[in-house]
Short mmCIF file of C-alpha atoms and ligand atoms in Angstrom, two decimals:
data_model
loop_
_atom_site.label_atom_id
_atom_site.label_comp_id
_atom_site.label_asym_id
_atom_site.label_seq_id
_atom_site.Cartn_x
_atom_site.Cartn_y
_atom_site.Cartn_z
CA MET B 1 -0.12 0.00 0.01
CA PRO B 2 1.50 3.48 -0.85
CA ALA B 3 2.34 5.66 2.16
CA PRO B 4 -0.42 8.20 2.83
CA ALA B 5 0.45 11.80 1.81
CA PRO B 6 1.85 13.88 4.61
CA ILE B 7 -0.81 15.86 6.70
CA GLN B 8 -0.64 19.61 5.83
CA LEU B 9 -1.57 21.99 8.74
CA ALA B 10 -3.04 24.84 6.68
CA PRO B 11 -3.70 25.73 3.01
CA ARG B 12 -0.88 28.07 1.85
CA HIS B 13 -1.53 31.76 1.84
CA VAL B 14 -1.77 32.70 -1.75
CA THR B 15 1.12 34.75 -3.15
CA ARG B 16 2.61 35.77 -6.40
CA LYS B 17 5.44 33.61 -7.65
CA LEU B 18 8.98 34.79 -8.33
CA LYS B 19 11.89 33.07 -10.04
CA LEU B 20 15.20 33.40 -8.68
CA GLY B 21 17.53 31.65 -11.14
CA ASN B 22 16.10 28.14 -11.15
CA VAL B 23 14.38 28.35 -7.73
CA GLU B 24 10.83 29.57 -7.55
CA VAL B 25 9.58 31.35 -4.55
CA GLY B 26 5.83 31.95 -3.61
CA GLY B 27 2.82 30.66 -5.25
CA ASP B 28 2.80 26.84 -4.97
CA ALA B 29 6.52 26.57 -4.97
CA PRO B 30 8.21 24.57 -2.19
CA ILE B 31 9.15 26.77 0.74
CA SER B 32 12.87 27.35 0.29
CA VAL B 33 15.68 27.66 2.81
CA GLN B 34 18.06 30.52 2.59
CA SER B 35 21.31 31.49 4.43
CA MET B 36 23.89 34.08 4.19
CA THR B 37 27.58 33.57 3.82
CA THR B 38 30.01 34.75 6.56
CA THR B 39 33.17 34.98 4.40
CA LYS B 40 34.40 38.25 2.93
CA THR B 41 32.75 38.22 -0.43
CA THR B 42 36.00 39.32 -1.96
CA ASP B 43 37.32 35.99 -0.87
CA ILE B 44 35.96 34.21 -3.86
CA ASN B 45 37.31 30.69 -3.11
CA GLY B 46 36.27 30.85 0.55
CA THR B 47 32.82 32.27 -0.50
CA LEU B 48 32.32 29.54 -3.07
CA GLN B 49 33.50 26.81 -0.64
CA GLN B 50 30.92 27.97 1.95
CA ILE B 51 28.17 28.12 -0.58
CA ALA B 52 28.95 24.54 -1.57
CA GLU B 53 28.86 23.45 2.15
CA LEU B 54 25.48 25.32 2.40
CA THR B 55 24.14 23.69 -0.68
CA ALA B 56 25.02 20.24 0.59
CA ALA B 57 23.28 20.87 3.64
CA GLY B 58 19.94 21.68 1.88
CA CYS B 59 20.24 25.55 1.18
CA ASP B 60 18.25 26.57 -1.80
CA ILE B 61 19.21 30.30 -2.03
CA VAL B 62 22.27 32.08 -0.73
CA ARG B 63 22.86 35.64 0.07
CA VAL B 64 26.20 37.47 0.04
CA ALA B 65 27.13 40.80 1.59
CA VAL B 66 28.10 43.69 -0.71
CA PRO B 67 29.46 46.38 1.61
CA SER B 68 32.17 47.75 -0.79
CA GLN B 69 33.01 48.28 -4.40
CA ASP B 70 35.51 45.41 -4.20
CA ASP B 71 32.68 43.08 -3.23
CA ALA B 72 30.47 44.32 -6.03
CA ASP B 73 33.29 43.68 -8.38
CA VAL B 74 33.52 39.96 -7.70
CA LEU B 75 29.75 39.23 -7.82
CA HIS B 76 29.89 38.08 -11.42
CA ILE B 77 32.27 35.26 -10.61
CA ILE B 78 30.32 34.13 -7.58
CA ALA B 79 26.95 34.34 -9.28
CA LYS B 80 28.33 32.26 -12.13
CA LYS B 81 30.02 29.55 -10.19
CA SER B 82 27.56 29.08 -7.50
CA LYS B 83 25.34 26.07 -7.84
CA ILE B 84 22.43 27.85 -6.23
CA PRO B 85 20.98 31.30 -6.86
CA VAL B 86 23.03 34.16 -5.32
CA ILE B 87 21.32 37.16 -3.83
CA ALA B 88 23.27 40.36 -3.41
CA ASP B 89 22.59 41.99 -0.01
CA ILE B 90 22.93 45.73 -0.32
CA HIS B 91 22.74 48.54 2.13
CA PHE B 92 23.70 52.19 1.76
CA GLN B 93 24.89 52.07 -1.89
CA PRO B 94 22.18 51.98 -4.55
CA ARG B 95 24.75 51.84 -7.32
CA TYR B 96 25.73 48.36 -6.23
CA VAL B 97 22.11 47.27 -6.99
CA PHE B 98 22.75 47.98 -10.59
CA GLN B 99 26.02 46.27 -10.55
CA ALA B 100 24.53 43.14 -8.88
CA ILE B 101 21.91 42.91 -11.57
CA GLU B 102 24.52 43.28 -14.37
CA ALA B 103 26.71 40.61 -12.62
CA GLY B 104 23.90 38.02 -12.94
CA CYS B 105 22.80 37.79 -9.41
CA ALA B 106 19.56 36.04 -9.20
CA GLY B 107 18.10 38.47 -6.80
CA VAL B 108 18.94 41.54 -4.80
CA ARG B 109 18.03 42.43 -1.27
CA VAL B 110 17.55 46.08 -0.55
CA ASN B 111 16.85 47.73 2.84
CA PRO B 112 15.20 51.05 1.84
CA GLY B 113 15.73 52.43 5.35
CA ASN B 114 19.39 52.23 4.86
CA ILE B 115 19.69 53.49 1.35
CA LYS B 116 19.80 57.28 1.04
CA GLN B 117 17.78 58.76 -1.72
CA PHE B 118 16.36 55.28 -2.32
CA ASP B 119 12.94 56.69 -3.31
CA ASP B 120 14.60 58.77 -6.06
CA LYS B 121 16.26 55.69 -7.68
CA ILE B 122 13.11 53.47 -7.54
CA ALA B 123 12.17 53.82 -11.18
CA ASP B 124 15.72 53.15 -12.27
CA ILE B 125 16.10 50.12 -10.05
CA ALA B 126 12.71 48.72 -11.18
CA ARG B 127 13.54 49.05 -14.85
CA ALA B 128 17.06 47.48 -14.42
CA ALA B 129 15.63 44.51 -12.42
CA SER B 130 12.63 44.22 -14.73
CA ASP B 131 14.84 44.07 -17.77
CA ALA B 132 17.11 41.45 -16.44
CA GLY B 133 14.14 39.44 -14.74
CA VAL B 134 15.85 39.77 -11.37
CA PRO B 135 13.37 39.79 -8.34
CA LEU B 136 14.11 42.08 -5.45
CA ARG B 137 13.31 41.67 -1.71
CA ILE B 138 12.28 44.64 0.25
CA GLY B 139 13.81 43.88 3.61
CA ILE B 140 12.62 45.81 6.48
CA ASN B 141 14.40 45.35 9.84
CA ALA B 142 13.30 46.65 13.20
CA GLY B 143 16.77 48.13 13.68
CA SER B 144 16.71 50.29 10.60
CA LEU B 145 13.14 51.60 10.13
CA ASP B 146 12.54 54.77 8.26
CA LYS B 147 12.63 57.82 10.60
CA ARG B 148 9.24 59.08 9.51
CA ILE B 149 7.73 55.69 10.47
CA MET B 150 9.49 55.60 13.92
CA GLN B 151 8.05 59.11 14.61
CA LYS B 152 4.64 58.00 13.72
CA TYR B 153 4.68 54.66 15.61
CA GLY B 154 7.07 55.38 18.43
CA SER B 155 8.85 52.04 18.15
CA ALA B 156 9.15 49.10 15.73
CA THR B 157 5.78 47.61 16.43
CA PRO B 158 4.25 45.15 14.05
CA GLU B 159 1.97 47.84 12.52
CA ALA B 160 5.13 50.10 11.93
CA LEU B 161 7.05 47.19 10.16
CA VAL B 162 4.07 46.51 7.91
CA ALA B 163 3.50 50.31 7.25
CA SER B 164 7.29 50.61 6.27
CA ALA B 165 7.12 47.58 3.96
CA MET B 166 3.89 48.62 2.33
CA GLN B 167 5.17 52.17 1.83
CA GLU B 168 8.31 50.86 -0.07
CA ALA B 169 6.14 48.30 -1.93
CA ARG B 170 3.89 51.21 -3.10
CA LEU B 171 6.94 52.97 -4.51
CA PHE B 172 7.71 49.95 -6.70
CA GLU B 173 4.00 49.51 -7.64
CA ASP B 174 3.73 53.12 -8.74
CA VAL B 175 6.39 52.39 -11.38
CA ASP B 176 4.47 49.06 -12.20
CA PHE B 177 7.12 46.71 -10.73
CA HIS B 178 5.73 43.81 -8.54
CA ASP B 179 8.59 41.32 -8.78
CA PHE B 180 9.53 41.39 -5.09
CA ALA B 181 9.30 39.56 -1.78
CA ILE B 182 9.15 41.24 1.47
CA SER B 183 10.47 40.58 4.88
CA VAL B 184 9.64 42.35 8.15
CA LYS B 185 12.19 41.00 10.69
CA HIS B 186 12.29 41.70 14.37
CA HIS B 187 14.30 39.98 17.12
CA ASP B 188 11.05 39.33 19.14
CA PRO B 189 9.25 36.21 17.78
CA VAL B 190 5.88 37.62 19.05
CA VAL B 191 6.22 41.02 17.24
CA MET B 192 7.60 39.17 14.20
CA ILE B 193 4.61 36.69 14.05
CA ARG B 194 2.14 39.52 14.29
CA ALA B 195 3.91 41.65 11.76
CA TYR B 196 3.86 38.84 9.13
CA GLN B 197 0.15 37.92 9.87
CA LEU B 198 -0.68 41.70 9.16
CA LEU B 199 1.55 41.66 6.05
CA ALA B 200 -0.21 38.46 4.65
CA GLU B 201 -3.58 40.26 5.08
CA ALA B 202 -2.22 43.38 3.45
CA CYS B 203 -0.55 41.92 0.29
CA ASP B 204 0.12 38.83 -2.01
CA TYR B 205 3.81 39.36 -2.28
CA PRO B 206 5.91 36.31 -1.34
CA LEU B 207 7.12 36.45 2.22
CA HIS B 208 10.55 35.85 3.36
CA LEU B 209 10.46 34.80 7.14
CA GLY B 210 13.16 35.83 9.55
CA VAL B 211 13.70 36.38 13.13
CA THR B 212 16.61 38.84 13.03
CA GLU B 213 19.38 38.80 15.56
CA ALA B 214 17.83 35.67 17.02
CA GLY B 215 21.03 35.04 19.10
CA PRO B 216 23.40 32.11 19.67
CA ALA B 217 22.47 28.67 18.33
CA PHE B 218 20.34 27.39 21.07
CA GLN B 219 18.24 30.56 21.69
CA GLY B 220 18.01 31.48 18.01
CA THR B 221 17.00 27.92 17.04
CA ILE B 222 14.12 28.10 19.61
CA LYS B 223 13.02 31.59 18.53
CA SER B 224 13.10 30.82 14.82
CA SER B 225 11.39 27.45 15.33
CA VAL B 226 8.52 28.96 17.31
CA ALA B 227 8.04 31.89 15.00
CA PHE B 228 8.35 30.01 11.74
CA GLY B 229 6.24 27.22 13.16
CA ALA B 230 3.42 29.44 14.12
CA LEU B 231 3.40 31.20 10.63
CA LEU B 232 3.96 28.26 8.50
CA ALA B 233 1.20 26.42 10.32
CA GLN B 234 -1.15 29.08 9.18
CA GLY B 235 0.20 28.84 5.62
CA ILE B 236 2.22 32.15 5.89
CA GLY B 237 5.76 32.15 4.56
CA ASP B 238 7.33 31.22 1.12
CA THR B 239 11.04 31.18 2.04
CA ILE B 240 12.83 31.09 5.36
CA ARG B 241 16.17 32.24 6.74
CA VAL B 242 17.24 31.18 10.31
CA SER B 243 19.54 33.73 11.72
CA LEU B 244 22.08 32.34 14.25
CA SER B 245 25.29 33.66 15.78
CA ALA B 246 26.72 30.33 14.55
CA PRO B 247 28.19 28.98 11.29
CA PRO B 248 25.62 29.45 8.47
CA VAL B 249 25.54 25.67 7.83
CA GLU B 250 23.83 25.38 11.18
CA GLU B 251 21.19 27.87 10.16
CA VAL B 252 20.44 25.68 7.02
CA LYS B 253 20.31 22.54 9.05
CA VAL B 254 17.77 24.20 11.40
CA GLY B 255 15.66 25.67 8.55
CA VAL B 256 15.68 22.24 6.78
CA LYS B 257 14.63 20.48 9.99
CA ILE B 258 11.74 23.07 10.77
CA LEU B 259 10.41 22.42 7.22
CA GLU B 260 10.64 18.66 7.61
CA ALA B 261 9.01 18.80 11.04
CA LEU B 262 5.96 20.63 9.44
CA ASN B 263 5.74 18.25 6.50
CA LEU B 264 6.87 21.01 4.24
CA ARG B 265 9.89 19.21 2.99
CA PRO B 266 10.12 15.48 2.71
CA ARG B 267 11.74 14.19 5.81
CA HIS B 268 15.02 12.44 5.50
CA LEU B 269 16.80 10.83 8.46
CA GLU B 270 14.69 11.06 11.60
CA ILE B 271 15.72 9.84 14.86
CA VAL B 272 13.01 8.92 17.29
CA SER B 273 14.73 8.73 20.69
CA CYS B 274 13.17 8.55 24.14
CA PRO B 275 14.22 11.25 26.67
CA SER B 276 15.41 8.28 29.05
CA CYS B 277 14.13 7.98 32.70
CA GLY B 278 14.78 5.91 35.78
CA ARG B 279 13.79 2.76 33.83
CA ALA B 280 16.42 3.22 31.19
CA GLN B 281 18.64 0.14 30.88
CA VAL B 282 21.09 1.81 28.42
CA ASP B 283 22.66 5.27 28.00
CA VAL B 284 20.11 6.63 25.66
CA TYR B 285 21.85 10.04 25.16
CA THR B 286 25.04 8.43 23.92
CA LEU B 287 23.27 5.84 21.88
CA ALA B 288 21.03 8.49 20.09
CA GLU B 289 23.98 10.75 19.57
CA GLU B 290 26.29 8.02 18.18
CA VAL B 291 23.54 6.79 15.73
CA THR B 292 22.75 10.45 14.64
CA LYS B 293 26.43 10.98 14.00
CA GLY B 294 26.79 7.65 12.26
CA LEU B 295 24.01 8.33 9.90
CA GLU B 296 24.69 12.03 9.23
CA GLY B 297 24.24 13.10 5.66
CA MET B 298 21.71 10.14 4.87
CA THR B 299 19.52 11.42 2.06
CA VAL B 300 16.75 8.80 1.98
CA PRO B 301 13.75 9.03 4.31
CA LEU B 302 14.39 6.76 7.15
CA ARG B 303 12.84 6.86 10.69
CA VAL B 304 15.22 5.24 13.33
CA ALA B 305 13.94 4.59 16.87
CA VAL B 306 16.35 4.50 19.76
CA MET B 307 14.58 3.55 22.92
CA GLY B 308 15.86 2.94 26.47
CA CYS B 309 13.74 0.04 27.74
CA VAL B 310 11.00 -2.23 27.08
CA VAL B 311 8.09 0.06 28.20
CA ASN B 312 7.74 1.88 25.00
CA GLY B 313 10.73 0.65 23.19
CA PRO B 314 9.22 -2.34 21.20
CA GLY B 315 6.15 -0.19 20.15
CA GLU B 316 8.20 2.67 18.70
CA ALA B 317 10.80 0.55 17.29
CA ARG B 318 8.11 -1.37 15.53
CA GLU B 319 6.58 1.70 14.16
CA ALA B 320 9.83 3.05 12.86
CA ASP B 321 11.80 1.74 9.73
CA LEU B 322 14.58 0.64 11.99
CA GLY B 323 14.87 0.57 15.77
CA VAL B 324 16.24 -0.70 18.85
CA ALA B 325 14.63 -1.63 22.16
CA SER B 326 17.25 -1.91 24.82
CA GLY B 327 17.29 -4.01 28.08
CA ASN B 328 19.26 -6.37 30.10
CA GLY B 329 22.56 -5.42 28.34
CA LYS B 330 21.06 -6.18 24.93
CA GLY B 331 19.27 -4.60 22.12
CA GLN B 332 16.47 -6.10 20.09
CA ILE B 333 16.83 -4.65 16.44
CA PHE B 334 13.70 -4.03 14.61
CA VAL B 335 13.47 -3.57 10.75
CA HIS B 336 9.98 -2.57 9.55
CA GLY B 337 8.33 -3.86 12.63
CA GLU B 338 10.11 -7.26 12.87
CA VAL B 339 12.82 -8.32 15.21
CA VAL B 340 15.72 -9.36 12.97
CA LYS B 341 18.43 -9.86 15.64
CA THR B 342 19.32 -9.43 19.22
CA VAL B 343 22.82 -7.89 19.87
CA PRO B 344 24.93 -7.04 22.98
CA GLU B 345 24.73 -3.51 24.03
CA ASP B 346 28.27 -2.64 22.72
CA GLN B 347 27.20 -3.66 19.18
CA ILE B 348 23.89 -1.78 19.02
CA VAL B 349 25.26 1.37 17.33
CA ALA B 350 27.33 -0.53 14.76
CA THR B 351 24.35 -2.90 13.87
CA LEU B 352 21.90 0.11 13.49
CA ILE B 353 24.16 1.82 11.17
CA GLU B 354 24.84 -1.18 9.13
CA GLU B 355 21.03 -1.98 8.88
CA ALA B 356 20.42 1.72 8.03
CA ASN B 357 22.78 1.75 5.20
CA ARG B 358 21.36 -1.57 4.02
CA LEU B 359 17.78 0.00 4.06
CA ALA B 360 19.17 3.17 2.29
CA GLU B 361 20.61 1.04 -0.51
CA THR B 362 17.30 -0.68 -0.94
CA LEU B 363 15.45 2.58 -0.99
CA GLU B 364 17.86 4.16 -3.51
CA ALA B 365 17.51 1.21 -5.71
CA ASP B 366 13.68 1.43 -5.74
FE1 SF4 N 1 12.02 5.72 30.14
FE2 SF4 N 1 11.86 3.45 28.66
FE3 SF4 N 1 10.29 5.49 27.99
FE4 SF4 N 1 12.87 5.64 27.58
S1 SF4 N 1 11.30 4.17 26.66
S2 SF4 N 1 11.57 7.31 28.56
S3 SF4 N 1 13.71 4.53 29.32
S4 SF4 N 1 10.18 4.34 29.89
#
């Protein structure tokens, strides 16, 4: 019997579709994961190496910083050699926007609040982007809101973020340009969630979700997961970027896992492990960690259960593709619900990895 289709929590909020190189964003396109390189963009090899690492981890679109003329000058090489679409991230200097478009970048992120005389350049930017088929992102950040908006709202409230985004959107609409996504980022997930809800009510532009300055890996992962989960569960969001004070590959791993957890991206390796308790007859933490490490990079969908005792162990192990229920210094190994062998505790990890690889080969051959 074929596996049932994964449950979806909500119909997707209807948005326009953009095309960034070969990746679609918005409409019915799969929700994409983005990240941003941390290398100096002028370090071409270092930047391309990092992009390759992000791509391997599941990143769909990458952004690179363009703070100087030297960075703008190497964009054409990076855009050409990257396997995934490159977005140029531009603050302060509108002339780099034109250079990024000419360089073959798949998209440009602009922060109008940080670009002086931005309003005067709108028509030129829109024409250049339109001629090249390059979408833009209007990236509104709580930390760089337009002064007039701040005066009106007093602080970066959800309403202020949305008013700022819609004000910029209208400038592009006035010159008949609609090929852009919008983000309204805030460090507080509650403010951010509300802002995106309001924005989804106000427009049909694709929404790029982000909790900005979310913090170190643990805190940032929680904040982003809560905020993205709340919005994506309502069908809001077309592309996501997890921001962590950690290497960008960690951002991508978290982003991918968020989408997998919500059935918005096919699940690959999934470890079902118990939290352990006073009944545990094996060191569950070490076991789960070693199995996770041993199976890192597996690309086929596989659920592996690592359970500490016989209370829930056999049940969970039976439900998974592969599992172990431990007890009395031994591990019962289950494959697709059947016990295939019982091994001593010190062979559990090696046996699970061996069985997982065997199952992966079968799945890949199918
Ligand atoms: Fe405790 Fe056993 Fe449940 Fe693990 S499976 S949490 S060891 S009762």
